Every structure is written in C-alpha cells, then in structure tokens.
PDB file of C-alpha atoms in Angstrom:
ATOM      1  CA  MET A  60     231.356 213.841 223.433  1.00  0.00           C
ATOM      2  CA  PRO A  61     230.625 214.228 219.405  1.00  0.00           C
ATOM      3  CA  PRO A  62     227.388 216.105 218.529  1.00  0.00           C
ATOM      4  CA  GLN A  63     224.270 213.666 218.035  1.00  0.00           C
ATOM      5  CA  LYS A  64     223.049 216.320 215.735  1.00  0.00           C
ATOM      6  CA  ILE A  65     224.933 219.480 213.865  1.00  0.00           C
ATOM      7  CA  SER A  66     223.680 221.759 210.923  1.00  0.00           C
ATOM      8  CA  PRO A  67     225.401 223.197 208.209  1.00  0.00           C
ATOM      9  CA  THR A  68     225.737 226.409 210.166  1.00  0.00           C
ATOM     10  CA  GLY A  69     227.095 224.438 213.057  1.00  0.00           C
ATOM     11  CA  MET A  70     229.305 223.250 211.552  1.00  0.00           C
ATOM     12  CA  GLU A  71     230.704 226.279 209.837  1.00  0.00           C
ATOM     13  CA  ARG A  72     231.461 227.023 213.368  1.00  0.00           C
ATOM     14  CA  LEU A  73     232.866 224.597 214.820  1.00  0.00           C
ATOM     15  CA  ILE A  74     235.312 224.421 211.913  1.00  0.00           C
ATOM     16  CA  GLY A  75     236.205 227.986 212.289  1.00  0.00           C
ATOM     17  CA  CYS A  76     236.176 228.432 216.170  1.00  0.00           C
ATOM     18  CA  PRO A  77     236.009 225.179 218.314  1.00  0.00           C
ATOM     19  CA  LEU A  78     235.536 227.386 221.398  1.00  0.00           C
ATOM     20  CA  SER A  79     232.600 229.064 220.012  1.00  0.00           C
ATOM     21  CA  TRP A  80     231.415 225.990 219.147  1.00  0.00           C
ATOM     22  CA  VAL A  81     232.502 224.068 222.698  1.00  0.00           C
ATOM     23  CA  LEU A  82     231.389 227.360 224.793  1.00  0.00           C
ATOM     24  CA  GLU A  83     227.670 227.826 223.242  1.00  0.00           C
ATOM     25  CA  ASN A  84     226.635 224.151 222.751  1.00  0.00           C
ATOM     26  CA  LYS A  85     228.662 221.932 225.632  1.00  0.00           C
ATOM     27  CA  ALA A  86     229.472 224.133 227.698  1.00  0.00           C
ATOM     28  CA  GLU A  87     226.176 226.055 227.355  1.00  0.00           C
ATOM     29  CA  ILE A  88     227.211 229.356 228.631  1.00  0.00           C
ATOM     30  CA  ALA A  89     224.495 231.775 227.344  1.00  0.00           C
ATOM     31  CA  PRO A  90     226.139 235.276 225.745  1.00  0.00           C
ATOM     32  CA  SER A  91     225.100 238.599 226.493  1.00  0.00           C
ATOM     33  CA  PRO A  92     221.394 239.365 225.701  1.00  0.00           C
ATOM     34  CA  PHE A  93     223.277 242.909 224.668  1.00  0.00           C
ATOM     35  CA  VAL A  94     226.040 240.956 222.538  1.00  0.00           C
ATOM     36  CA  GLY A  95     223.248 238.775 220.551  1.00  0.00           C
ATOM     37  CA  LEU A  96     220.804 241.659 219.517  1.00  0.00           C
ATOM     38  CA  PRO A  97     219.699 241.249 215.835  1.00  0.00           C
ATOM     39  CA  ASP A  98     221.047 244.087 214.455  1.00  0.00           C
ATOM     40  CA  ALA A  99     218.462 245.505 210.715  1.00  0.00           C
ATOM     41  CA  SER A 100     220.133 243.449 208.189  1.00  0.00           C
ATOM     42  CA  GLN A 101     219.522 240.252 210.496  1.00  0.00           C
ATOM     43  CA  MET A 102     215.557 242.359 211.178  1.00  0.00           C
ATOM     44  CA  ILE A 103     214.785 243.091 207.660  1.00  0.00           C
ATOM     45  CA  GLY A 104     216.371 238.859 206.333  1.00  0.00           C
ATOM     46  CA  THR A 105     213.769 237.522 208.190  1.00  0.00           C
ATOM     47  CA  LEU A 106     211.369 239.830 207.096  1.00  0.00           C
ATOM     48  CA  CYS A 107     211.954 238.558 203.314  1.00  0.00           C
ATOM     49  CA  HIS A 108     212.521 234.551 203.729  1.00  0.00           C
ATOM     50  CA  ALA A 109     208.989 235.053 205.739  1.00  0.00           C
ATOM     51  CA  VAL A 110     207.982 237.055 202.630  1.00  0.00           C
ATOM     52  CA  LEU A 111     209.190 234.478 199.998  1.00  0.00           C
ATOM     53  CA  GLU A 112     207.953 232.114 201.757  1.00  0.00           C
ATOM     54  CA  LEU A 113     203.789 233.024 201.961  1.00  0.00           C
ATOM     55  CA  LEU A 114     204.851 233.657 198.417  1.00  0.00           C
ATOM     56  CA  PHE A 115     205.634 230.552 197.213  1.00  0.00           C
ATOM     57  CA  THR A 116     203.260 228.720 200.158  1.00  0.00           C
ATOM     58  CA  GLU A 117     200.161 231.043 197.820  1.00  0.00           C
ATOM     59  CA  ARG A 118     201.351 230.285 194.224  1.00  0.00           C
ATOM     60  CA  ARG A 119     204.217 228.106 192.179  1.00  0.00           C
ATOM     61  CA  ASP A 120     202.938 229.724 188.996  1.00  0.00           C
ATOM     62  CA  TRP A 121     203.532 233.282 189.770  1.00  0.00           C
ATOM     63  CA  THR A 122     204.825 235.852 186.657  1.00  0.00           C
ATOM     64  CA  ILE A 123     207.651 238.161 187.069  1.00  0.00           C
ATOM     65  CA  GLU A 124     204.728 241.205 187.529  1.00  0.00           C
ATOM     66  CA  ALA A 125     202.905 239.495 189.386  1.00  0.00           C
ATOM     67  CA  ALA A 126     205.733 238.461 192.326  1.00  0.00           C
ATOM     68  CA  GLY A 127     206.619 241.471 192.722  1.00  0.00           C
ATOM     69  CA  GLN A 128     203.535 242.958 193.681  1.00  0.00           C
ATOM     70  CA  ARG A 129     202.272 240.028 195.487  1.00  0.00           C
ATOM     71  CA  ALA A 130     206.036 240.792 197.512  1.00  0.00           C
ATOM     72  CA  GLU A 131     204.681 244.688 198.245  1.00  0.00           C
ATOM     73  CA  GLU A 132     200.817 243.029 200.465  1.00  0.00           C
ATOM     74  CA  LEU A 133     202.941 240.672 202.190  1.00  0.00           C
ATOM     75  CA  PHE A 134     205.316 243.039 203.183  1.00  0.00           C
ATOM     76  CA  ASP A 135     202.529 245.266 204.841  1.00  0.00           C
ATOM     77  CA  GLN A 136     201.444 242.364 206.432  1.00  0.00           C
ATOM     78  CA  LEU A 137     204.659 241.188 207.931  1.00  0.00           C
ATOM     79  CA  VAL A 138     205.727 244.289 209.033  1.00  0.00           C
ATOM     80  CA  PRO A 139     203.774 244.562 212.509  1.00  0.00           C
ATOM     81  CA  GLN A 140     204.795 241.282 213.124  1.00  0.00           C
ATOM     82  CA  ALA A 141     208.500 240.904 211.535  1.00  0.00           C
ATOM     83  CA  ALA A 142     209.912 244.461 211.777  1.00  0.00           C
ATOM     84  CA  ALA A 143     208.251 246.380 213.981  1.00  0.00           C
ATOM     85  CA  THR A 144     211.176 249.439 214.391  1.00  0.00           C
ATOM     86  CA  LEU A 145     210.122 249.899 210.725  1.00  0.00           C
ATOM     87  CA  GLN A 146     206.954 251.709 211.651  1.00  0.00           C
ATOM     88  CA  GLN A 147     208.033 253.646 214.612  1.00  0.00           C
ATOM     89  CA  PRO A 148     208.323 257.942 213.640  1.00  0.00           C
ATOM     90  CA  GLY A 149     211.102 258.944 211.824  1.00  0.00           C
ATOM     91  CA  ALA A 150     211.273 255.354 210.080  1.00  0.00           C
ATOM     92  CA  GLU A 151     209.025 256.140 207.119  1.00  0.00           C
ATOM     93  CA  LEU A 152     212.136 256.571 204.472  1.00  0.00           C
ATOM     94  CA  GLU A 153     213.825 253.552 205.720  1.00  0.00           C
ATOM     95  CA  LEU A 154     210.090 251.590 205.589  1.00  0.00           C
ATOM     96  CA  ARG A 155     209.765 252.433 202.067  1.00  0.00           C
ATOM     97  CA  ARG A 156     212.957 251.514 200.999  1.00  0.00           C
ATOM     98  CA  THR A 157     212.733 248.314 202.191  1.00  0.00           C
ATOM     99  CA  ARG A 158     209.179 247.736 200.785  1.00  0.00           C
ATOM    100  CA  GLN A 159     210.832 249.028 197.422  1.00  0.00           C
ATOM    101  CA  ALA A 160     214.195 246.591 198.513  1.00  0.00           C
ATOM    102  CA  ILE A 161     212.506 243.194 198.600  1.00  0.00           C
ATOM    103  CA  ALA A 162     209.609 243.545 196.395  1.00  0.00           C
ATOM    104  CA  LYS A 163     212.968 244.267 193.536  1.00  0.00           C
ATOM    105  CA  ALA A 164     215.128 241.283 195.135  1.00  0.00           C
ATOM    106  CA  VAL A 165     211.348 239.308 194.526  1.00  0.00           C
ATOM    107  CA  THR A 166     211.336 240.413 190.803  1.00  0.00           C
ATOM    108  CA  VAL A 167     214.944 240.102 190.166  1.00  0.00           C
ATOM    109  CA  LEU A 168     214.584 236.254 191.403  1.00  0.00           C
ATOM    110  CA  MET A 169     211.570 235.721 189.672  1.00  0.00           C
ATOM    111  CA  THR A 170     213.416 236.918 186.295  1.00  0.00           C
ATOM    112  CA  TYR A 171     215.982 234.134 187.283  1.00  0.00           C
ATOM    113  CA  ILE A 172     213.446 231.900 187.520  1.00  0.00           C
ATOM    114  CA  ARG A 173     211.515 232.184 184.562  1.00  0.00           C
ATOM    115  CA  ARG A 174     214.638 232.849 182.520  1.00  0.00           C
ATOM    116  CA  ALA A 175     216.329 229.773 182.950  1.00  0.00           C
ATOM    117  CA  GLY A 176     213.044 227.533 182.694  1.00  0.00           C
ATOM    118  CA  LEU A 177     212.715 226.302 186.074  1.00  0.00           C
ATOM    119  CA  GLN A 178     210.001 226.380 188.571  1.00  0.00           C
ATOM    120  CA  VAL A 179     209.634 226.182 192.232  1.00  0.00           C
ATOM    121  CA  GLU A 180     209.667 222.753 193.688  1.00  0.00           C
ATOM    122  CA  HIS A 181     210.692 222.570 197.505  1.00  0.00           C
ATOM    123  CA  VAL A 182     210.438 226.541 200.098  1.00  0.00           C
ATOM    124  CA  GLU A 183     212.268 226.206 203.544  1.00  0.00           C
ATOM    125  CA  GLN A 184     212.358 222.335 202.796  1.00  0.00           C
ATOM    126  CA  LYS A 185     213.412 220.630 205.959  1.00  0.00           C
ATOM    127  CA  ILE A 186     216.361 217.480 205.162  1.00  0.00           C
ATOM    128  CA  GLU A 187     218.055 215.552 207.250  1.00  0.00           C
ATOM    129  CA  ARG A 188     221.096 212.577 206.322  1.00  0.00           C
ATOM    130  CA  GLY A 189     223.359 210.377 208.673  1.00  0.00           C
ATOM    131  CA  LEU A 190     226.960 211.216 208.187  1.00  0.00           C
ATOM    132  CA  GLY A 191     227.703 208.034 208.301  1.00  0.00           C
ATOM    133  CA  PRO A 192     228.287 205.421 211.330  1.00  0.00           C
ATOM    134  CA  ASP A 193     229.317 206.504 215.184  1.00  0.00           C
ATOM    135  CA  ALA A 194     228.405 210.739 213.217  1.00  0.00           C
ATOM    136  CA  PRO A 195     225.998 213.292 213.993  1.00  0.00           C
ATOM    137  CA  LEU A 196     222.907 213.767 211.717  1.00  0.00           C
ATOM    138  CA  VAL A 197     223.611 216.405 209.616  1.00  0.00           C
ATOM    139  CA  SER A 198     219.754 218.122 209.651  1.00  0.00           C
ATOM    140  CA  GLY A 199     219.614 221.642 207.332  1.00  0.00           C
ATOM    141  CA  LYS A 200     216.426 224.103 206.105  1.00  0.00           C
ATOM    142  CA  VAL A 201     216.822 224.643 202.747  1.00  0.00           C
ATOM    143  CA  ASP A 202     215.207 228.003 201.434  1.00  0.00           C
ATOM    144  CA  LEU A 203     214.349 227.240 197.632  1.00  0.00           C
ATOM    145  CA  ILE A 204     214.906 223.834 195.587  1.00  0.00           C
ATOM    146  CA  LEU A 205     213.642 224.395 191.935  1.00  0.00           C
ATOM    147  CA  ARG A 206     213.852 222.509 188.673  1.00  0.00           C
ATOM    148  CA  HIS A 207     214.043 222.588 185.584  1.00  0.00           C
ATOM    149  CA  SER A 208     211.900 220.451 182.875  1.00  0.00           C
ATOM    150  CA  ASN A 209     214.908 217.900 181.826  1.00  0.00           C
ATOM    151  CA  GLY A 210     214.649 216.764 185.728  1.00  0.00           C
ATOM    152  CA  GLN A 211     217.828 218.922 187.119  1.00  0.00           C
ATOM    153  CA  HIS A 212     217.572 220.690 190.035  1.00  0.00           C
ATOM    154  CA  TYR A 213     218.990 223.575 191.436  1.00  0.00           C
ATOM    155  CA  ILE A 214     219.198 224.879 195.458  1.00  0.00           C
ATOM    156  CA  VAL A 215     219.451 229.126 196.117  1.00  0.00           C
ATOM    157  CA  ASP A 216     219.687 230.111 199.722  1.00  0.00           C
ATOM    158  CA  LEU A 217     218.507 232.936 200.667  1.00  0.00           C
ATOM    159  CA  LYS A 218     220.940 236.207 201.617  1.00  0.00           C
ATOM    160  CA  TRP A 219     220.232 239.793 203.622  1.00  0.00           C
ATOM    161  CA  THR A 220     223.820 240.917 203.983  1.00  0.00           C
ATOM    162  CA  LYS A 221     225.383 244.538 203.367  1.00  0.00           C
ATOM    163  CA  THR A 222     227.364 243.782 200.509  1.00  0.00           C
ATOM    164  CA  ALA A 223     227.382 240.109 198.907  1.00  0.00           C
ATOM    165  CA  LYS A 224     231.645 240.570 199.030  1.00  0.00           C
ATOM    166  CA  TYR A 225     231.455 237.660 201.424  1.00  0.00           C
ATOM    167  CA  HIS A 226     229.661 235.646 200.192  1.00  0.00           C
ATOM    168  CA  GLU A 227     231.428 236.049 196.606  1.00  0.00           C
ATOM    169  CA  GLU A 228     234.741 235.174 198.332  1.00  0.00           C
ATOM    170  CA  ARG A 229     233.741 231.590 199.941  1.00  0.00           C
ATOM    171  CA  LEU A 230     232.636 230.528 196.321  1.00  0.00           C
ATOM    172  CA  THR A 231     235.852 231.948 194.624  1.00  0.00           C
ATOM    173  CA  GLU A 232     237.896 230.915 197.768  1.00  0.00           C
ATOM    174  CA  GLY A 233     235.847 227.152 197.688  1.00  0.00           C
ATOM    175  CA  LYS A 234     234.909 226.942 200.725  1.00  0.00           C
ATOM    176  CA  PRO A 235     230.939 227.593 200.577  1.00  0.00           C
ATOM    177  CA  LEU A 236     230.380 225.104 203.741  1.00  0.00           C
ATOM    178  CA  GLN A 237     226.352 225.824 203.714  1.00  0.00           C
ATOM    179  CA  LEU A 238     226.268 225.625 199.808  1.00  0.00           C
ATOM    180  CA  ALA A 239     227.909 222.523 199.459  1.00  0.00           C
ATOM    181  CA  ALA A 240     226.235 220.778 203.003  1.00  0.00           C
ATOM    182  CA  TYR A 241     222.323 221.229 201.827  1.00  0.00           C
ATOM    183  CA  SER A 242     224.243 219.774 198.096  1.00  0.00           C
ATOM    184  CA  TRP A 243     224.671 216.735 199.760  1.00  0.00           C
ATOM    185  CA  LEU A 244     222.410 216.899 202.469  1.00  0.00           C
ATOM    186  CA  ALA A 245     219.762 216.996 198.811  1.00  0.00           C
ATOM    187  CA  GLU A 246     221.416 214.452 197.105  1.00  0.00           C
ATOM    188  CA  ARG A 247     219.514 211.425 198.574  1.00  0.00           C
ATOM    189  CA  MET A 248     215.744 213.209 198.054  1.00  0.00           C
ATOM    190  CA  LEU A 249     216.389 214.102 194.749  1.00  0.00           C
ATOM    191  CA  GLY A 250     218.543 211.273 193.031  1.00  0.00           C
ATOM    192  CA  GLN A 251     221.457 214.157 192.371  1.00  0.00           C
ATOM    193  CA  ARG A 252     223.183 216.488 194.118  1.00  0.00           C
ATOM    194  CA  PRO A 253     222.516 219.510 192.770  1.00  0.00           C
ATOM    195  CA  GLU A 254     224.376 222.971 192.123  1.00  0.00           C
ATOM    196  CA  ALA A 255     223.850 225.791 194.684  1.00  0.00           C
ATOM    197  CA  GLY A 256     224.317 229.139 194.422  1.00  0.00           C
ATOM    198  CA  TYR A 257     223.476 232.374 197.001  1.00  0.00           C
ATOM    199  CA  PHE A 258     220.426 234.433 196.013  1.00  0.00           C
ATOM    200  CA  MET A 259     221.973 238.416 197.755  1.00  0.00           C
ATOM    201  CA  LEU A 260     218.231 239.427 198.355  1.00  0.00           C
ATOM    202  CA  LYS A 261     219.590 243.808 199.271  1.00  0.00           C
ATOM    203  CA  GLN A 262     222.021 243.704 195.943  1.00  0.00           C
ATOM    204  CA  ALA A 263     219.055 241.454 193.827  1.00  0.00           C
ATOM    205  CA  ARG A 264     222.303 238.898 193.063  1.00  0.00           C
ATOM    206  CA  MET A 265     222.868 235.688 191.729  1.00  0.00           C
ATOM    207  CA  LEU A 266     225.870 234.228 192.710  1.00  0.00           C
ATOM    208  CA  PHE A 267     225.868 230.930 191.432  1.00  0.00           C
ATOM    209  CA  SER A 268     228.651 227.120 191.952  1.00  0.00           C
ATOM    210  CA  ALA A 269     227.959 226.547 187.993  1.00  0.00           C
ATOM    211  CA  SER A 270     227.485 228.518 184.873  1.00  0.00           C
ATOM    212  CA  ALA A 271     224.243 226.846 184.287  1.00  0.00           C
ATOM    213  CA  PRO A 272     221.065 227.276 184.323  1.00  0.00           C
ATOM    214  CA  PHE A 273     221.140 230.689 185.779  1.00  0.00           C
ATOM    215  CA  ASP A 274     222.368 233.501 181.981  1.00  0.00           C
ATOM    216  CA  ASN A 275     224.803 235.575 185.033  1.00  0.00           C
ATOM    217  CA  GLY A 276     225.688 234.874 188.482  1.00  0.00           C
ATOM    218  CA  TYR A 277     228.223 232.360 188.048  1.00  0.00           C
ATOM    219  CA  VAL A 278     231.310 232.569 190.578  1.00  0.00           C
ATOM    220  CA  ALA A 279     234.366 230.205 189.332  1.00  0.00           C
ATOM    221  CA  GLY A 280     236.449 229.034 192.064  1.00  0.00           C
ATOM    222  CA  THR A 281     234.080 226.286 193.942  1.00  0.00           C
ATOM    223  CA  ASP A 282     233.398 222.318 193.290  1.00  0.00           C
ATOM    224  CA  LEU A 283     230.550 221.639 196.142  1.00  0.00           C
ATOM    225  CA  SER A 284     230.965 217.624 196.094  1.00  0.00           C
ATOM    226  CA  SER A 285     234.615 218.529 196.860  1.00  0.00           C
ATOM    227  CA  THR A 286     233.884 221.391 199.261  1.00  0.00           C
ATOM    228  CA  TRP A 287     231.875 219.111 201.470  1.00  0.00           C
ATOM    229  CA  HIS A 288     234.786 216.001 201.492  1.00  0.00           C
ATOM    230  CA  GLN A 289     237.207 219.257 202.756  1.00  0.00           C
ATOM    231  CA  ALA A 290     234.449 219.633 205.377  1.00  0.00           C
ATOM    232  CA  THR A 291     233.806 216.034 206.648  1.00  0.00           C
ATOM    233  CA  ARG A 292     237.223 215.534 206.925  1.00  0.00           C
ATOM    234  CA  THR A 293     237.736 218.981 208.922  1.00  0.00           C
ATOM    235  CA  TYR A 294     235.353 218.100 211.048  1.00  0.00           C
ATOM    236  CA  GLU A 295     236.237 215.202 212.115  1.00  0.00           C
ATOM    237  CA  THR A 296     239.890 216.451 212.870  1.00  0.00           C
ATOM    238  CA  ARG A 297     237.887 219.320 215.094  1.00  0.00           C
ATOM    239  CA  ILE A 298     236.456 216.732 216.662  1.00  0.00           C
ATOM    240  CA  LYS A 299     239.546 214.490 217.531  1.00  0.00           C
ATOM    241  CA  ALA A 300     241.162 217.418 218.884  1.00  0.00           C
ATOM    242  CA  LEU A 301     238.243 218.506 221.150  1.00  0.00           C
ATOM    243  CA  ALA A 302     238.230 215.324 222.529  1.00  0.00           C
ATOM    244  CA  ASP A 303     241.933 215.248 223.456  1.00  0.00           C
ATOM    245  CA  GLY A 304     240.392 218.616 225.630  1.00  0.00           C
ATOM    246  CA  GLN A 305     241.649 220.852 222.484  1.00  0.00           C
ATOM    247  CA  ALA A 306     238.859 224.107 221.996  1.00  0.00           C
ATOM    248  CA  VAL A 307     241.056 226.488 219.863  1.00  0.00           C
ATOM    249  CA  ALA A 308     239.650 230.238 219.837  1.00  0.00           C
ATOM    250  CA  THR A 309     241.151 230.671 216.201  1.00  0.00           C
ATOM    251  CA  GLY A 310     240.579 234.585 216.406  1.00  0.00           C
ATOM    252  CA  VAL A 311     242.503 235.190 219.609  1.00  0.00           C
ATOM    253  CA  PRO A 312     246.824 235.344 217.719  1.00  0.00           C
ATOM    254  CA  HIS A 313     248.862 232.871 219.018  1.00  0.00           C
ATOM    255  CA  THR A 314     246.261 230.658 220.494  1.00  0.00           C
ATOM    256  CA  ALA A 315     245.369 228.840 216.541  1.00  0.00           C
ATOM    257  CA  ASP A 316     246.868 225.895 215.995  1.00  0.00           C
ATOM    258  CA  GLU A 317     249.771 226.331 214.456  1.00  0.00           C
ATOM    259  CA  GLY A 318     247.880 223.158 211.846  1.00  0.00           C
ATOM    260  CA  ASP A 319     245.179 224.944 211.153  1.00  0.00           C
ATOM    261  CA  ASP A 320     246.091 226.766 207.413  1.00  0.00           C
ATOM    262  CA  THR A 321     247.308 222.730 206.717  1.00  0.00           C
ATOM    263  CA  LEU A 322     243.872 221.659 207.388  1.00  0.00           C
ATOM    264  CA  PRO A 323     241.478 220.597 204.273  1.00  0.00           C
ATOM    265  CA  LEU A 324     238.770 223.324 204.773  1.00  0.00           C
ATOM    266  CA  ALA A 325     240.502 226.457 206.338  1.00  0.00           C
ATOM    267  CA  LEU A 326     237.698 228.770 207.740  1.00  0.00           C
ATOM    268  CA  ASP A 327     238.193 232.649 208.782  1.00  0.00           C
ATOM    269  CA  PRO A 328     237.179 232.898 212.831  1.00  0.00           C
ATOM    270  CA  PRO A 329     233.461 233.494 212.854  1.00  0.00           C
ATOM    271  CA  CYS A 330     234.300 236.887 214.942  1.00  0.00           C
ATOM    272  CA  ARG A 331     232.134 239.162 213.808  1.00  0.00           C
ATOM    273  CA  ILE A 332     228.094 237.256 213.688  1.00  0.00           C
ATOM    274  CA  CYS A 333     229.823 235.681 217.153  1.00  0.00           C
ATOM    275  CA  SER A 334     228.644 236.568 220.426  1.00  0.00           C
ATOM    276  CA  TYR A 335     231.511 235.378 222.741  1.00  0.00           C
ATOM    277  CA  GLN A 336     234.376 237.491 222.369  1.00  0.00           C
ATOM    278  CA  PRO A 337     233.919 239.485 225.981  1.00  0.00           C
ATOM    279  CA  LEU A 338     235.168 235.982 227.128  1.00  0.00           C
ATOM    280  CA  CYS A 339     237.882 235.170 224.422  1.00  0.00           C
ATOM    281  CA  ARG A 340     238.793 239.199 223.627  1.00  0.00           C
ATOM    282  CA  ALA A 341     239.372 237.882 219.928  1.00  0.00           C
ATOM    283  CA  THR A 342     239.270 240.742 217.055  1.00  0.00           C
ATOM    284  CA  PRO A 343     237.121 240.207 214.407  1.00  0.00           C
ATOM    285  CA  GLY A 344     238.373 239.197 211.054  1.00  0.00           C
ATOM    286  CA  LYS A 345     239.126 240.973 207.871  1.00  0.00           C
ATOM    287  CA  HIS A 346     234.830 240.131 207.345  1.00  0.00           C
TER     288      HIS A 346
END
C-alpha cells in the first residue's frame, strides 16, 4: 500500500533504496540502537539548527555582528541539553572550536542575507501539499524562507556535514530532491516557486540553485522544477514496483534493477546513512 504521507527525505530514501524504505516504514523492523547512534556531525547539526531557530524567533532584524554574538550566548545555553558530550573532561578544545564555528556560520549567513537585501520571513516552516488524487501528502519543514523587497522568495536548507562535496554534487548533477520538494511545497503558500539552496554550516558556505540573489554560491546544473518532475515520475515507478512485490536493495551488487540507470531521477543508494546494512550487507557508495 502506498504511503498516505511522506517527507522529502522519505521520498529520497524510497527512490534511492526501496528495500531500506520498506524495512523502516512497512515491515517496521527497528534498526540496531548501536547502528543508529548519532555521530558528532548529527549532534552539532541539531544544536546549530536549534541556535538559529531561537535566534530568528527572538528577532528577524539582527545586524551581522549582533547575530554572531547572540549565537554564542544561545550555544552556551543549549549545550548542556543538546550536546552534553562537549562538556566532558578533555573536550574543552572541541567545545571552543564548535562554539566558534557556529558563531562564524551565523555571521556568514547573516552577511549573505543582508548583502542580498533579504529578510527572514519564515523559520522551520512546516508545509504540506498533496501530490494528487490517490497520491500521498508530502510534508516537510523548511529551515529558512527569505523574502526580498521585490516580493521574490528564496529557500535555504541548513546542513552541518564534514564536507560540502555531497551536497554540491547533488546540485551539479541536478539531483537535489529535497530542495526541489521544498520549492514545490512552498509554491502554494508563497504564490511562486522559489529558488533554493544549501547553507553549509560547518564550511560557512552557500550552495545555491540560481545566480541570484547571492553574490557567490551559485552551483550550475539544477532546474528545481525539472528535478521535482523527475522525482515524482521516479516515485511512481518505485511504488508500482513495490505493488508488484519488488523491493530492491540498490546498494547490493547484482540485485539492483537493471532499469535503475534509466529512471528519470537515479539517486545513489543511501548506504551512508542507512541503519539496515547488517541485513542487506550493502557496501556504502562513493559518498
């Protein structure tokens, strides 16, 4: 049975590896708690999201300098609950480096926003939209929706990862499904389909789908409307295969459907973030 509701991340998982999606959402097989333990990047990413959400909930008109200073204060308040391991004996250097990195990320992000003449309009905005008759409700939470005085909107998805390579490649290859989904989701609410991009928090770097509105950060290769169209067609293909009893483990050699290469949107298997590798014994891909 197709899902009644799906997130952009869930759609990405289903397209990338149907078996992984089925194990989690249909078979409801719980992964090992040890396999699923969050790593340092996940922990700090969650902390950084919390800092930015509180920052923009307090005010939307921060100056660049004031935003960075307030981010440090919020970091100090949130660490005991969100990243207590950073306060353990011997972690003093990592604590200081993380504090500085988050403050820098906020400062650079605010610099991008102010120089482009933008205002923060929505933070952690939940949006739902139906794909169509007999199709699921797509539900997502957009990190930042920015607005220019000319009425144009832009979406920024905040990411904390070890490198920016994976997300940059998604844009150059025309495969940023989450960004395309957020743009489509926001269309009805905003009356326009906005361009979107990633702000890589650890690297303090913008990766955007269009040359405007930011001075730098444009990564050529993506048309968000086209990506979304390809994603929905591929989703339909995957759902039909599941209805026929085919749940492919795309990360296992010789088990992937030979037609995967001809899918409208062919995504790499999500082995790098999948907790079910002990079951399928897939080898993580190039990312």
